[in-house]
Every structure is written in C-alpha cells, then in structure tokens.
Amino acid sequence: MNRHPYLRAYLAGICVPTIFLLVGATGFTFFRYVFNIPVPIERVIVFPMAVVPNLWGLWNILFLASHERLHLSLGLHGALLPFLIAPLGLAAAALLNFSVPAFAAHVLPFAAPVALIIYYLAWKYLVGALNTELGIA
C-alpha cells in the first residue's frame, strides 16, 4: 500500500475541510433563505469552498514530504496553516471589494488563538486518523 503516497496525503487533507464546509454552506443557505438573514457572503464563498480544501491537501503533502527532515508533529504543522490562509483570505476579500466588518479587528486577538487550537486539534486527530487509515502516517 505504498503506492502514490502524495495522492493519498492530498485526499486525506481535503477530506476534513470539505466536510466542514459542506455543513457550513448548508447552515448558511438555511439561515439565508429560510430566515432571510441579509449576509452577502456569496461574493467570497468561493475562497473557502475552493481554496481551503486544496490548501489542506497540499499542506498534508508538504507534511509528508518534509516530515523526515523537520520532525514537526502533524498538529503543529497544521496549526501553521492559518498563517497562510488568513492573509490569502484578506487578499481575496480586498480584491473582491468585500468589506471586512470593523468588529473583526476587535475579535482577532481572541479568535486567532482559538483558530490555532482548532487547527492543531483538527490536524492532530482528524487528519492524523485519515493519514493512519491511508497508511501514510
């Protein structure tokens, strides 16, 4: 089962965010069209739906390729990913003229550590379990 380890790493990486984004998109659609909550997120939903799972897959490939040299734990490696995703998300929002709410700057000092913890745990337990299942851990 040692054939195509990078393909298996990519597939293990994209699985977790794809499931969470499907649940999030379903919740957004429900609240948007059932309760008529006016949140114009359609303009920026392409970034998380297309880019984030691909980044997770590529990040898992990078972990597999560099693990023997760097010896980082999978959780720590995954916790570094928001440092790439956040600037890309802000750049996409700026390019699409999507104004970031003012309260986001006030929430950032609290949300950033929480995001890092969530990413650490998701990578350590969810992506790690998938990597083990696919024989690439």
PDB file of N, CA, C and O in Angstrom, residues 6 22 25 45 52 56 64 73 77-78 80 82 86 92-94 110-111:
ATOM      1  N   TYR A   6       1.653  10.674  -2.074  1.00  0.00           N
ATOM      2  CA  TYR A   6       1.270  12.081  -2.117  1.00  0.00           C
ATOM      3  C   TYR A   6      -0.193  12.255  -2.510  1.00  0.00           C
ATOM      4  O   TYR A   6      -0.867  13.152  -2.014  1.00  0.00           O
ATOM      5  N   LEU A  22     -19.149  21.846   3.771  1.00  0.00           N
ATOM      6  CA  LEU A  22     -20.484  21.432   3.348  1.00  0.00           C
ATOM      7  C   LEU A  22     -21.511  21.685   4.445  1.00  0.00           C
ATOM      8  O   LEU A  22     -22.616  22.167   4.179  1.00  0.00           O
ATOM      9  N   ALA A  25     -21.929  25.525   4.603  1.00  0.00           N
ATOM     10  CA  ALA A  25     -22.706  26.039   3.472  1.00  0.00           C
ATOM     11  C   ALA A  25     -24.178  25.678   3.607  1.00  0.00           C
ATOM     12  O   ALA A  25     -25.052  26.476   3.251  1.00  0.00           O
ATOM     13  N   ILE A  45     -17.615  33.348  -0.910  1.00  0.00           N
ATOM     14  CA  ILE A  45     -17.734  31.937  -0.539  1.00  0.00           C
ATOM     15  C   ILE A  45     -16.855  31.050  -1.424  1.00  0.00           C
ATOM     16  O   ILE A  45     -16.507  29.937  -1.038  1.00  0.00           O
ATOM     17  N   VAL A  52      -9.522  26.558   0.319  1.00  0.00           N
ATOM     18  CA  VAL A  52      -9.155  25.998   1.621  1.00  0.00           C
ATOM     19  C   VAL A  52      -8.958  24.477   1.568  1.00  0.00           C
ATOM     20  O   VAL A  52      -7.925  23.987   2.045  1.00  0.00           O
ATOM     21  N   TRP A  56      -5.372  22.564   2.342  1.00  0.00           N
ATOM     22  CA  TRP A  56      -5.214  21.490   3.333  1.00  0.00           C
ATOM     23  C   TRP A  56      -4.566  20.266   2.688  1.00  0.00           C
ATOM     24  O   TRP A  56      -3.689  19.639   3.279  1.00  0.00           O
ATOM     25  N   LEU A  64       4.052  15.359   4.569  1.00  0.00           N
ATOM     26  CA  LEU A  64       4.599  14.055   4.228  1.00  0.00           C
ATOM     27  C   LEU A  64       5.994  14.181   3.620  1.00  0.00           C
ATOM     28  O   LEU A  64       6.898  13.410   3.951  1.00  0.00           O
ATOM     29  N   SER A  73       5.421  17.763  14.590  1.00  0.00           N
ATOM     30  CA  SER A  73       4.227  16.940  14.775  1.00  0.00           C
ATOM     31  C   SER A  73       3.166  17.391  13.780  1.00  0.00           C
ATOM     32  O   SER A  73       3.177  18.540  13.315  1.00  0.00           O
ATOM     33  N   HIS A  77       2.243  21.233  12.616  1.00  0.00           N
ATOM     34  CA  HIS A  77       2.300  21.548  11.184  1.00  0.00           C
ATOM     35  C   HIS A  77       0.964  22.125  10.716  1.00  0.00           C
ATOM     36  O   HIS A  77       0.926  23.119   9.992  1.00  0.00           O
ATOM     37  N   GLY A  78      -0.137  21.520  11.155  1.00  0.00           N
ATOM     38  CA  GLY A  78      -1.457  22.024  10.780  1.00  0.00           C
ATOM     39  C   GLY A  78      -1.769  23.363  11.398  1.00  0.00           C
ATOM     40  O   GLY A  78      -2.465  24.194  10.798  1.00  0.00           O
ATOM     41  N   LEU A  80       0.173  25.760  11.734  1.00  0.00           N
ATOM     42  CA  LEU A  80       0.852  26.801  10.970  1.00  0.00           C
ATOM     43  C   LEU A  80       0.053  27.233   9.746  1.00  0.00           C
ATOM     44  O   LEU A  80       0.287  28.309   9.202  1.00  0.00           O
ATOM     45  N   PRO A  82      -3.072  28.380   9.299  1.00  0.00           N
ATOM     46  CA  PRO A  82      -3.796  29.662   9.325  1.00  0.00           C
ATOM     47  C   PRO A  82      -2.924  30.871   9.012  1.00  0.00           C
ATOM     48  O   PRO A  82      -3.424  31.898   8.554  1.00  0.00           O
ATOM     49  N   ALA A  86      -5.059  33.025   6.374  1.00  0.00           N
ATOM     50  CA  ALA A  86      -5.584  34.340   6.765  1.00  0.00           C
ATOM     51  C   ALA A  86      -5.153  35.450   5.802  1.00  0.00           C
ATOM     52  O   ALA A  86      -6.008  36.202   5.322  1.00  0.00           O
ATOM     53  N   ALA A  92      -8.092  38.049  -0.867  1.00  0.00           N
ATOM     54  CA  ALA A  92      -9.259  37.746  -1.709  1.00  0.00           C
ATOM     55  C   ALA A  92     -10.412  38.692  -1.394  1.00  0.00           C
ATOM     56  O   ALA A  92     -11.100  39.161  -2.304  1.00  0.00           O
ATOM     57  N   ALA A  93     -10.627  38.990  -0.114  1.00  0.00           N
ATOM     58  CA  ALA A  93     -11.696  39.925   0.260  1.00  0.00           C
ATOM     59  C   ALA A  93     -11.417  41.320  -0.300  1.00  0.00           C
ATOM     60  O   ALA A  93     -12.333  41.995  -0.780  1.00  0.00           O
ATOM     61  N   ALA A  94     -10.168  41.750  -0.261  1.00  0.00           N
ATOM     62  CA  ALA A  94      -9.825  43.064  -0.801  1.00  0.00           C
ATOM     63  C   ALA A  94     -10.001  43.107  -2.319  1.00  0.00           C
ATOM     64  O   ALA A  94     -10.497  44.094  -2.864  1.00  0.00           O
ATOM     65  N   PHE A 110      -8.772  37.439  20.082  1.00  0.00           N
ATOM     66  CA  PHE A 110      -9.385  36.285  20.733  1.00  0.00           C
ATOM     67  C   PHE A 110      -9.600  35.128  19.766  1.00  0.00           C
ATOM     68  O   PHE A 110      -9.479  33.974  20.146  1.00  0.00           O
ATOM     69  N   ALA A 111      -9.915  35.452  18.524  1.00  0.00           N
ATOM     70  CA  ALA A 111     -10.217  34.416  17.538  1.00  0.00           C
ATOM     71  C   ALA A 111      -8.965  33.727  17.012  1.00  0.00           C
ATOM     72  O   ALA A 111      -9.009  32.536  16.696  1.00  0.00           O
TER      73      ALA A 111
END
